[in-house]
Coordinates of C-alpha atoms and ligand atoms in Angstrom, one line a residue:
X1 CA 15.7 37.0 11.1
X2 CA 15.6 37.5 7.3
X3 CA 13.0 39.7 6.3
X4 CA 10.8 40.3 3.1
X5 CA 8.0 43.1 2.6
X6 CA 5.0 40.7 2.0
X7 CA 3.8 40.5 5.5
X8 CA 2.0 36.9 5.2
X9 CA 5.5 35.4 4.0
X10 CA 6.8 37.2 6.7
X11 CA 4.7 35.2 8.9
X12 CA 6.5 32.1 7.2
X13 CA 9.7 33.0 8.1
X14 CA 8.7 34.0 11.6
X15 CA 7.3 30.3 12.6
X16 CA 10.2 28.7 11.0
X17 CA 12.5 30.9 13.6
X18 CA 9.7 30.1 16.5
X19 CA 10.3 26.0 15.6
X20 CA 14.1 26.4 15.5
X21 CA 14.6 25.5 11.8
X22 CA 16.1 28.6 10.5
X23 CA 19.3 26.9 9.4
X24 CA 16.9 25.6 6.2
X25 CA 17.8 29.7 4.9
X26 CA 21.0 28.6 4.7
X27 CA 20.9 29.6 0.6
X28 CA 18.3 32.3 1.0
X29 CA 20.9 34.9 -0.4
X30 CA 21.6 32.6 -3.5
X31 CA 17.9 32.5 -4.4
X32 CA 16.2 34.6 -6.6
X33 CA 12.7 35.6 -6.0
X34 CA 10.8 32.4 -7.2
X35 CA 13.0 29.9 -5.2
X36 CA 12.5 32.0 -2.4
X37 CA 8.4 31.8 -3.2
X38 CA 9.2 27.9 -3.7
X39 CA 10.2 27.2 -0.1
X40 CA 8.3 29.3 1.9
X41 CA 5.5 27.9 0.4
X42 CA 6.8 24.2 1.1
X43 CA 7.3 25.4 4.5
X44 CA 3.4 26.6 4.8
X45 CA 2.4 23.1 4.2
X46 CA 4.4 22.1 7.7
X47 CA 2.9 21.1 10.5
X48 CA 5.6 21.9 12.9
X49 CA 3.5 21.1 15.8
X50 CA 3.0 17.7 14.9
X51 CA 6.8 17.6 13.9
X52 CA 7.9 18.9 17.6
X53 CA 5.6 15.9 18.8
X54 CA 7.2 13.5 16.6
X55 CA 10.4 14.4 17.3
X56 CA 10.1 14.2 21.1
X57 CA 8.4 10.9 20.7
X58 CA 11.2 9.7 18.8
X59 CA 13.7 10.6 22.2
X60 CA 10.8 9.2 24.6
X61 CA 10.8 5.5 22.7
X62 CA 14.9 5.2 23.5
X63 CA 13.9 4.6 26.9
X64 CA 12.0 1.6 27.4
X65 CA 9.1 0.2 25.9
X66 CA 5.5 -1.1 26.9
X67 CA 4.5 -4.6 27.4
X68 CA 2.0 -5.8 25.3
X69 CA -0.4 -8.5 25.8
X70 CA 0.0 -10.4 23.0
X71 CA -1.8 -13.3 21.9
X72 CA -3.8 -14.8 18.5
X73 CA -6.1 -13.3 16.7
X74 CA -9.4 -15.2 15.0
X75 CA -9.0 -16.1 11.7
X76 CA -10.8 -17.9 9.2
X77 CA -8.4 -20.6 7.9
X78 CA -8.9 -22.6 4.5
X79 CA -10.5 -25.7 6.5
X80 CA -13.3 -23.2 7.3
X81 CA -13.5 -22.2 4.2
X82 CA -14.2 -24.9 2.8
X83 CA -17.1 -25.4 4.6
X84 CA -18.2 -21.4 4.4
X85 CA -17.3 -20.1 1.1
X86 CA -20.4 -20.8 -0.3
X87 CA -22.6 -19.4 2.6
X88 CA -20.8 -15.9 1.9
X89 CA -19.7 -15.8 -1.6
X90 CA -23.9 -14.9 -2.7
X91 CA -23.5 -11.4 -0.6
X92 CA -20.3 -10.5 -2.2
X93 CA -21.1 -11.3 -5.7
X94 CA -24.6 -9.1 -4.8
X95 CA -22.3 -6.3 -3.9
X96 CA -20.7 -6.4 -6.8
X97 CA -23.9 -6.3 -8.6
X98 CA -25.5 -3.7 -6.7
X99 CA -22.4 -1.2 -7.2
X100 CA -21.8 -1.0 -3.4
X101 CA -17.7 -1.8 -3.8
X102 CA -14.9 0.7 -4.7
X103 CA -11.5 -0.4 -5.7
X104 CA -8.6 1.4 -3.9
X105 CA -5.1 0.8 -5.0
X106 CA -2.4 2.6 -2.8
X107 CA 0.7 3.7 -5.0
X108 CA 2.3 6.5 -3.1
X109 CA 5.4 5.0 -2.3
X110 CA 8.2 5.1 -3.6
X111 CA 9.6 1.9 -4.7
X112 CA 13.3 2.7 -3.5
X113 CA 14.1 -1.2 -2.7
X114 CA 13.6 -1.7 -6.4
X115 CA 15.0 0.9 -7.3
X116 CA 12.8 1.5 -10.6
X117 CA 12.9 4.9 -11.9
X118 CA 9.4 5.7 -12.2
X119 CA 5.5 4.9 -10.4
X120 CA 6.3 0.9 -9.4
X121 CA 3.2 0.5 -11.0
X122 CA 4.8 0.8 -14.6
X123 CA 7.2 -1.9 -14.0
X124 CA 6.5 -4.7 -16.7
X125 CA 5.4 -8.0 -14.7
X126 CA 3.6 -10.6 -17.0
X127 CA 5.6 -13.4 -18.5
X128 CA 5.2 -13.0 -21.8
X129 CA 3.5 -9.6 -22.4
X130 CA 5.8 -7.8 -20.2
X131 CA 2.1 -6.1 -19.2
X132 CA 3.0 -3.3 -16.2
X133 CA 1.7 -3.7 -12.7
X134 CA -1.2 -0.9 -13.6
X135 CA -2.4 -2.5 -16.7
X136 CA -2.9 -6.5 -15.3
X137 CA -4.7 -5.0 -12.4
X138 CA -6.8 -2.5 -15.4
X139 CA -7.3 -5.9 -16.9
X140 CA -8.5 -7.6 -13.6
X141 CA -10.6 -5.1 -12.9
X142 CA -12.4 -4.9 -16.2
X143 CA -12.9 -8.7 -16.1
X144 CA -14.8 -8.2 -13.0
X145 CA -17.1 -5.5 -14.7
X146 CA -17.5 -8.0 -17.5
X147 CA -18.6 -10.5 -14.4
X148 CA -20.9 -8.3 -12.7
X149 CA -22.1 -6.0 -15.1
X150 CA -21.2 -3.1 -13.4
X151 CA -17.5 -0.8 -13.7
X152 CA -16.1 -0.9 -10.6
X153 CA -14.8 2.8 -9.5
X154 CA -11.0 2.9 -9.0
X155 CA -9.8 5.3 -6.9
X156 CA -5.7 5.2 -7.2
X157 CA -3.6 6.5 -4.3
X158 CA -0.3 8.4 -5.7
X159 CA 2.4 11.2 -4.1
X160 CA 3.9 14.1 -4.9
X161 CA 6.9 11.7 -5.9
X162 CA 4.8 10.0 -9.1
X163 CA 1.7 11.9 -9.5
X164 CA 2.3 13.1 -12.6
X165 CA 3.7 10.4 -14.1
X166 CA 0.9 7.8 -12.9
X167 CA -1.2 10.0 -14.3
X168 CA 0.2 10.1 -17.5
X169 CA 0.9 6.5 -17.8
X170 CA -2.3 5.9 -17.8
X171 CA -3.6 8.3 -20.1
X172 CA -1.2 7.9 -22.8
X173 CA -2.7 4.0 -22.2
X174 CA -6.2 5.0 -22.2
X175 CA -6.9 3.6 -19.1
X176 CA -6.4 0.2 -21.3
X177 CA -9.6 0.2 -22.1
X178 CA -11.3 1.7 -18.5
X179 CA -13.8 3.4 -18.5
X180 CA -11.6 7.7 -17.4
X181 CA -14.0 8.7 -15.7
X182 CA -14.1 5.6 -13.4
X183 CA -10.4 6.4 -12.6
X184 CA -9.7 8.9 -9.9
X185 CA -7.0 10.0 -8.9
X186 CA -5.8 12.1 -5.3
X187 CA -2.7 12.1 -3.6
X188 CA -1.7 11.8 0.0
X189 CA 0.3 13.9 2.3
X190 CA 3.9 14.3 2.8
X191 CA 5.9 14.7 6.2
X192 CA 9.8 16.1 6.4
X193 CA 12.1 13.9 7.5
X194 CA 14.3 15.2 10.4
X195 CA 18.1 15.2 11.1
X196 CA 18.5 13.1 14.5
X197 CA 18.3 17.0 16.5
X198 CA 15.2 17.1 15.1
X199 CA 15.9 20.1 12.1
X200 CA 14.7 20.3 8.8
X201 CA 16.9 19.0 6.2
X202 CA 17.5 21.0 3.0
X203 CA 18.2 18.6 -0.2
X204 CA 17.7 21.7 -2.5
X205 CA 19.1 25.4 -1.6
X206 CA 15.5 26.1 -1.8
X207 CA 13.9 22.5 -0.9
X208 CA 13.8 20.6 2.2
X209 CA 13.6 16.8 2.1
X210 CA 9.8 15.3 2.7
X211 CA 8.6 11.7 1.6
X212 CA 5.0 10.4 1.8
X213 CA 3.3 9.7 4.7
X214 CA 3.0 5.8 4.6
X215 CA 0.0 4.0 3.3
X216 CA -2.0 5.0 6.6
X217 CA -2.0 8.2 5.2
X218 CA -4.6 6.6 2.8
X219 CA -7.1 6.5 5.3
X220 CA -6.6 10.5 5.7
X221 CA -6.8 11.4 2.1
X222 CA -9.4 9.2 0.8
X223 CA -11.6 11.5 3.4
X224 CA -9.4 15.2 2.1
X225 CA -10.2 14.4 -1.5
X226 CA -13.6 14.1 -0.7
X227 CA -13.9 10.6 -1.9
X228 CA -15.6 9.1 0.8
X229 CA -18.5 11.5 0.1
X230 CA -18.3 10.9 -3.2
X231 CA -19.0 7.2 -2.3
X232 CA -21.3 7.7 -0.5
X233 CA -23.5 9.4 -2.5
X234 CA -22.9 6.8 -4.9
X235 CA -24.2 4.0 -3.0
X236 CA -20.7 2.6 -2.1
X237 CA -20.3 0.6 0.9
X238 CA -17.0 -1.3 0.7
X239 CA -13.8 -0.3 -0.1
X240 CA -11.6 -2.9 -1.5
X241 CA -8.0 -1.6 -0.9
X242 CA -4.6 -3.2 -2.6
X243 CA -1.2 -2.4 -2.3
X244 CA 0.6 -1.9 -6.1
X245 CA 3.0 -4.3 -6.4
X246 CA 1.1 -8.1 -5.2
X247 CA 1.0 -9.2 -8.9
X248 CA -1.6 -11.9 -8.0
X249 CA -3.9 -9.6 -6.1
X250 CA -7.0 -11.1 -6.1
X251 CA -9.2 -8.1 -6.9
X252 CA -12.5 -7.4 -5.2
X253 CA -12.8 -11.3 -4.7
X254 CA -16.4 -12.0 -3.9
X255 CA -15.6 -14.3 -1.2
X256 CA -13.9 -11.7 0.6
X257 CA -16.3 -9.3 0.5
X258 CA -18.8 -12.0 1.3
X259 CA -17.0 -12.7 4.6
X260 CA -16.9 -8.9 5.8
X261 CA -20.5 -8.4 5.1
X262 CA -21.7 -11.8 6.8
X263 CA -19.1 -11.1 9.7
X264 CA -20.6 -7.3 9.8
X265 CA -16.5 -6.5 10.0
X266 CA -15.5 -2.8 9.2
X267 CA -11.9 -3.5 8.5
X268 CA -11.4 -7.0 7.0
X269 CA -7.7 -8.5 6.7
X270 CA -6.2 -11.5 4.2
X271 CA -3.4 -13.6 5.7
X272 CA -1.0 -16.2 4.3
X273 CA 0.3 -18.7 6.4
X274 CA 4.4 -17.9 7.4
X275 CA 6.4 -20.2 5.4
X276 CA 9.0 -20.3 8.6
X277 CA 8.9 -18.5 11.8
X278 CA 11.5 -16.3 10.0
X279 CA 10.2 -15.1 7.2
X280 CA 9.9 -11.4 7.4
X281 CA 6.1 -10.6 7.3
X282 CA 3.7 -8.4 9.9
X283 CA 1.8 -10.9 11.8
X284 CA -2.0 -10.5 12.4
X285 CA -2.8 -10.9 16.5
X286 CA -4.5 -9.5 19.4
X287 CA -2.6 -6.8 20.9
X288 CA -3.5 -5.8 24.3
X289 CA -7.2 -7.6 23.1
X290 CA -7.2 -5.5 19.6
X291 CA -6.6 -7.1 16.5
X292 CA -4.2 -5.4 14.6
X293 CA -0.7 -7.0 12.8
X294 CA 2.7 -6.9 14.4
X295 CA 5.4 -5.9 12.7
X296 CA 8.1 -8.0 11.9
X297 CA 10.6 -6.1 14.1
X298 CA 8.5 -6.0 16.6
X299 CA 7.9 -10.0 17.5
X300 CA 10.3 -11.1 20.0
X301 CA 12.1 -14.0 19.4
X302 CA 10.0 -16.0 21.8
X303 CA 6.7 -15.1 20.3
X304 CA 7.9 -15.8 16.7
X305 CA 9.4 -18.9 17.3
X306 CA 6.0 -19.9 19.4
X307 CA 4.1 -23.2 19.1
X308 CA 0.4 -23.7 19.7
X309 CA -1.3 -26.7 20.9
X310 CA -0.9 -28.9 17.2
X311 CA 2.4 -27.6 17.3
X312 CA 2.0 -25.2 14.6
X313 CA 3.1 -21.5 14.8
X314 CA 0.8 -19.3 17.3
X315 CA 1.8 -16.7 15.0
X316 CA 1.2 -17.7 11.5
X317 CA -0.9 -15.1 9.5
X318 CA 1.5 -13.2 7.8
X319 CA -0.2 -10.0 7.0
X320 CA -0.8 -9.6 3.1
X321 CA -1.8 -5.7 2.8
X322 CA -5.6 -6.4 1.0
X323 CA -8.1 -5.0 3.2
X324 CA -11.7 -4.6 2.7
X325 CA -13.0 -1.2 4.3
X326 CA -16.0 -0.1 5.1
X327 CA -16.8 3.3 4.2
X328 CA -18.7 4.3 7.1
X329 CA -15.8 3.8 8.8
X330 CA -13.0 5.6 7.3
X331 CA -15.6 8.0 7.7
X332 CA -15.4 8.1 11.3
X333 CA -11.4 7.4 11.4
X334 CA -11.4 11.1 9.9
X335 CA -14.2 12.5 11.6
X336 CA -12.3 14.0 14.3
X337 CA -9.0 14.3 13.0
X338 CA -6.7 11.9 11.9
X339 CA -5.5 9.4 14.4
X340 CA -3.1 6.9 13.2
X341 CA 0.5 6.6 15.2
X342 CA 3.2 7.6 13.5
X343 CA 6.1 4.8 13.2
X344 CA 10.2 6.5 13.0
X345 CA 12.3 4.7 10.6
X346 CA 15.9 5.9 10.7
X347 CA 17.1 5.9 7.0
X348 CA 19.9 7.9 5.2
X349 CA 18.4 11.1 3.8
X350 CA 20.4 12.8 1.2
X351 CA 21.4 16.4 2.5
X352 CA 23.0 19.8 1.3
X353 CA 26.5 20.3 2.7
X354 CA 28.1 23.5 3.8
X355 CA 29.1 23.8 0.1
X356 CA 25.1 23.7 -1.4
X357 CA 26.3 20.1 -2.7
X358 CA 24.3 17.0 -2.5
X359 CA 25.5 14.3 0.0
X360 CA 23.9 10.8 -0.5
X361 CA 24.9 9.2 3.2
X362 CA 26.0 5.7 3.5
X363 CA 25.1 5.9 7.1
X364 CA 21.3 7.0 8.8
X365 CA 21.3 10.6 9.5
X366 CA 17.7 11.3 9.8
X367 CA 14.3 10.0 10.4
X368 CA 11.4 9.4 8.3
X369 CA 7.9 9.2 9.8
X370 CA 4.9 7.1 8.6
X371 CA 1.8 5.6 9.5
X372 CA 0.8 2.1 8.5
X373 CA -3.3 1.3 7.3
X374 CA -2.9 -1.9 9.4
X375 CA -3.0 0.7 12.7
X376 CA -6.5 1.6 11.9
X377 CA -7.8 -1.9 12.8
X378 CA -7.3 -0.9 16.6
X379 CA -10.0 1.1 15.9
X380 CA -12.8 -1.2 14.4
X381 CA -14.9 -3.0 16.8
X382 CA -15.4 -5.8 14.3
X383 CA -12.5 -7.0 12.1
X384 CA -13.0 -10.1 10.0
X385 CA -10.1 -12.3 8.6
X386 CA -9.3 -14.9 6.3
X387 CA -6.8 -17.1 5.3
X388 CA -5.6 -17.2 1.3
X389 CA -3.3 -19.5 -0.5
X390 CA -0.2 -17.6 -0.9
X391 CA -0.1 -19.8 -4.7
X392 CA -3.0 -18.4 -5.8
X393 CA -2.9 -14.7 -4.3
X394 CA 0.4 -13.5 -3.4
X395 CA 3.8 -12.6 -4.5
X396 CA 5.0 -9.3 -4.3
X397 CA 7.8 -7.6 -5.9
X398 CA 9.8 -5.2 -3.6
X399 CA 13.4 -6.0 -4.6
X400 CA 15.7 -5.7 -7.3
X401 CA 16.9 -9.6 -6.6
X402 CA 16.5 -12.4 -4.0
X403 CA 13.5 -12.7 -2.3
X404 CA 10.4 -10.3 -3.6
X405 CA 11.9 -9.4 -6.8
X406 CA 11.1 -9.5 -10.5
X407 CA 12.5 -13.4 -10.5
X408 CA 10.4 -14.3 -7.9
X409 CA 7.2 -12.7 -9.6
X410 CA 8.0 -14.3 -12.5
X411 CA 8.2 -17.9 -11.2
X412 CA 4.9 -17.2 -9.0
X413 CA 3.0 -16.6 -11.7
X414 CA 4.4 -19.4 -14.4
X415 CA 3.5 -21.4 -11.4
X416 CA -0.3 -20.0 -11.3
X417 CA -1.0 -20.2 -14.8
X418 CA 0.5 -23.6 -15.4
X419 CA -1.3 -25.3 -12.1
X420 CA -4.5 -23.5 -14.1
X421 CA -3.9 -25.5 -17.4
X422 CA -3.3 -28.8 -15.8
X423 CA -6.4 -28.1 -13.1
X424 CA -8.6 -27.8 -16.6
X425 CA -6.6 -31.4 -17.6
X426 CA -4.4 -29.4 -20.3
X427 CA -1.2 -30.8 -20.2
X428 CA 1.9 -28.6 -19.7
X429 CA 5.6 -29.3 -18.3
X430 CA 6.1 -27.5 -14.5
X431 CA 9.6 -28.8 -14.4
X432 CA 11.0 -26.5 -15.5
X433 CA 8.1 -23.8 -15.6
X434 CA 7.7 -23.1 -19.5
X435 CA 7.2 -18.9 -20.4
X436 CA 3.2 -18.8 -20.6
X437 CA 0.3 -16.1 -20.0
X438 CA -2.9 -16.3 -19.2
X439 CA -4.6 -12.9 -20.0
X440 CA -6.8 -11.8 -16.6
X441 CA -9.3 -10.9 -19.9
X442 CA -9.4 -14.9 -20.1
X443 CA -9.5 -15.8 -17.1
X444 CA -8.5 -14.7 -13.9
X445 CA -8.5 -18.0 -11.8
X446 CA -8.5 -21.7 -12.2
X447 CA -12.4 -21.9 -12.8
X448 CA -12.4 -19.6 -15.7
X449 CA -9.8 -21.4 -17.5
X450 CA -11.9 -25.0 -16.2
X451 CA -15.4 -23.1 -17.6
X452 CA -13.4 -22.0 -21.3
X453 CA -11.1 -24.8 -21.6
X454 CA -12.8 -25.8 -25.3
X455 CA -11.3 -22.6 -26.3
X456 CA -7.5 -23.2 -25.3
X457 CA -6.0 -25.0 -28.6
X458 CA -5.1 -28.7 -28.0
X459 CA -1.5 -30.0 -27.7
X460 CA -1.5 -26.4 -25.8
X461 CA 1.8 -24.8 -27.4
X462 CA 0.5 -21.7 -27.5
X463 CA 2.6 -19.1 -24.7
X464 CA -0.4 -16.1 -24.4
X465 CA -4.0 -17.6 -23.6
X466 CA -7.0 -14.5 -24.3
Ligands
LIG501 P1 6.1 -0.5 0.8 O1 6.0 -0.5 2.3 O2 6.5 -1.6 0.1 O3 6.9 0.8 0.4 O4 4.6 0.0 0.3 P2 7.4 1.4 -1.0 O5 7.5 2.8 -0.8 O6 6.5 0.9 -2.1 O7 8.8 0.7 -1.3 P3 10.2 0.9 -0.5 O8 9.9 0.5 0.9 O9 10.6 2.3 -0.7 O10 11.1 -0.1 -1.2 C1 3.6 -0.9 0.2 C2 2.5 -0.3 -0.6 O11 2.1 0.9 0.0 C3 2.2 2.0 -0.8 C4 3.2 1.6 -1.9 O12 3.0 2.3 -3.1 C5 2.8 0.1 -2.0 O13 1.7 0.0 -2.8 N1 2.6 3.2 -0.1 C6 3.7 3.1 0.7 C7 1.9 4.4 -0.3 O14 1.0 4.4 -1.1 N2 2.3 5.5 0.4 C8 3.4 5.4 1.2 O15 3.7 6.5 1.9 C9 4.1 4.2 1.4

């Protein structure tokens, strides 16, 4: 074992040997004395316990799998809402009003689909302002304080992998025009990935590889960086939590909120309906009588291809990531420990060779864990959901082309904005979609633009609307 005179690292060094993971001192001779500081403390954040769990997990889940009783879940589809939305939309909008709601954007990930160097958040989305992700939803979320007459606190989700630079972004933007000390900021944990005998895998002579530990790791440190007592000590009740890159997010809607408060829900869910039984999308359901979404991978064939009784799929609600919390009960997810599964991707993890040089695999050599939000619904004994219109609420940009990706985004919301002009009986072309904007400081859905239409110039030629 190598050895060094402070007896606390010592102590380091000693559970690394107890776990079996000494081959990450590979380098140690090469380092000098603050590379040596660098990784044991990197290696004091480890819980190799929960690691060793993980790992065997991983073997155990090779060999058969459970059955689960799988059927659909209740959900609240547009018919009903047409009938409800104004029953539900008063308590929302008094929610609002009263100060009891929290926005809660998630932005630990790490984009590598799109392969954006930088936060995702800073990638430029709007039409004609090239605005970033962060600054439409700023500019959403300061039309709703304009709305309501009260700043809604944001609470923003990052990782070691963009902290600092999601930080920054937004202060060299002063907060376009948010209130700073609405804006807090906390980041989540990360987990080391494991080679597939369950080591440690050095990507720096004095660095092992970690990434962050999915977006349930949101539940856990919303509760370490004490903001759920911060809530409540504010008077917050609901949480509205958004994933960064749905560029048509509807924040804090009203009539969402509305329908977790009448429905007394503690986790509330929005679906879209599937376009085809294919499309590649978690599906809300009951599993084993728990509502909670299925991940695409893990609906057979049979159940994703599955008719019900008007012959349209049994599975439809594709899962769209916007969940309304409540806070009393991410206070009790945390109140005895942290409890979300952990889900194994295998996934190519770059790795030192024998040489100390950087290997980036073509094939999977390792696997990452991560928990997904979604998981804590099995633990809600109420959770409320509703249906959206995918046109009016979701698009999300995850790749660099096809589906998902910056065209796509683009096209969803030329869509939007022009189906919002015509709504308000302002003429303009949709074959093919012409380059406009509508600024969310406008209007930030088709009623606004109906309520303010006097103030759009007519023939509208104009390509930004504020
Ligand atoms: P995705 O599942 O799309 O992952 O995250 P990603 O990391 O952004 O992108 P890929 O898979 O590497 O291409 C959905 C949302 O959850 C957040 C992301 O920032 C995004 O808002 N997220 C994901 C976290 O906050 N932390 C995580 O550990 C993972």
């Amino acid at each position: 074992m190598i050895s060094v005179s402070n007896s606390e690292q010592q102590k380091i060094i000693k559970k690394v040997y107890n776990h079996g993971h000494e081959q990450i001192f590979r380098f140690w001779n090469e380092l000098d004395v603050s590379l040596r500081e660098r990784l044991l403390q990197q290696i004091d954040t480890v819980d190799f316990e929960l690691l060793e769990r993980l790992f065997k997990s991983s073997q155990e889940q090779e060999h058969g799998e459970d059955t689960i009783n799988l059927q659909p879940a209740e959900i609240i589809t547009l018919l009903d809402r047409e009938k409800n939305d104004k029953d539900v939309l008063p308590l929302g909008e008094k929610a609002l009003r009263n100060g009891e709601v929290a926005a809660f954007l998630v932005a630990g990930g790490q984009g590598s689909r799109l392969g954006f160097d930088g936060p995702k958040g800073i990638y430029p989305v709007t039409p004609v302002k090239q605005k970033s992700l962060f600054q439409n939803q700023t500019e959403k979320l300061l039309a709703m304080a304009e709305k309501y007459g009260k700043i809604i606190p944001w609470y923003i989700m990052t990782s070691q992998t963009n902290h600092q630079q999601t930080k920054e972004y937004f202060e060299q933007e002063n907060y376009f025009g948010y209130k700073a000390d609405k804006v807090k900021f906390f980041m989540q944990d990360m987990l080391p990935a494991v080679d597939f005998n369950g080591k440690l895998i050095l990507d720096k002579k004095s660095h092992f590889f970690e990434s962050p530990n999915g977006h349930g790791g949101s539940i856990k440190a919303l509760w370490d960086s004490g903001s759920i007592k911060e809530m409540e000590k504010n008077g917050i009740k609901y949480i509205f939590y958004f994933q960064v890159d749905n560029v048509l997010v509807n924040i804090c809607d009203p009539y969402y909120l509305g329908y977790h408060i009448a429905g007394n829900a503690q986790v509330s869910n929005k679906v879209v309906h599937k376009v085809n039984a294919e499309e590649k999308m978690g599906v809300i359901c009951k599993m084993n009588d728990k509502t909670g979404v299925l991940e695409y991978s893990d609906l057979d064939e049979k159940d994703m291809y599955a008719l019900d009784e008007k012959n349209d799929l049994k599975y439809w609600g594709g899962n769209t990531a916007v969940h309304v919390f409540s806070v009393d009960f991410i206070r009790k997810e945390n109140e005895s420990g942290f409890r979300l599964p952990y889900h194994i991707a295998n996934k190519s993890i770059p790795y030192l060779n024998d040489d100390g040089k950087i290997v980036k695999p073509d094939e999977k050599n390792g696997m990452k864990f991560e928990t997904f939000v979604f998981d804590a619904m099995a633990d809600a004994q109420k959770v409320t959901t509703i249906e959206i219109k995918r046109e009016e609420e979701f698009s999300a940009l995850k790749n660099k082309e096809g589906s998902d990706s910056p065209e796509t985004v683009l096209r969803d919301q030329l869509k939007l904005f022009a189906s919002w002009l015509q709504n308000a009986g302002i003429e303009v072309p949709l074959e093919p979609l012409v380059k406009l904007e509508i600024s969310p400081l406008f209007a930030l859905h088709a009623g606004d633009v109906q309520k303010k239409k006097d103030k759009i110039p007519a023939p509208f030629n104009g390509m930004y609307v504020e």
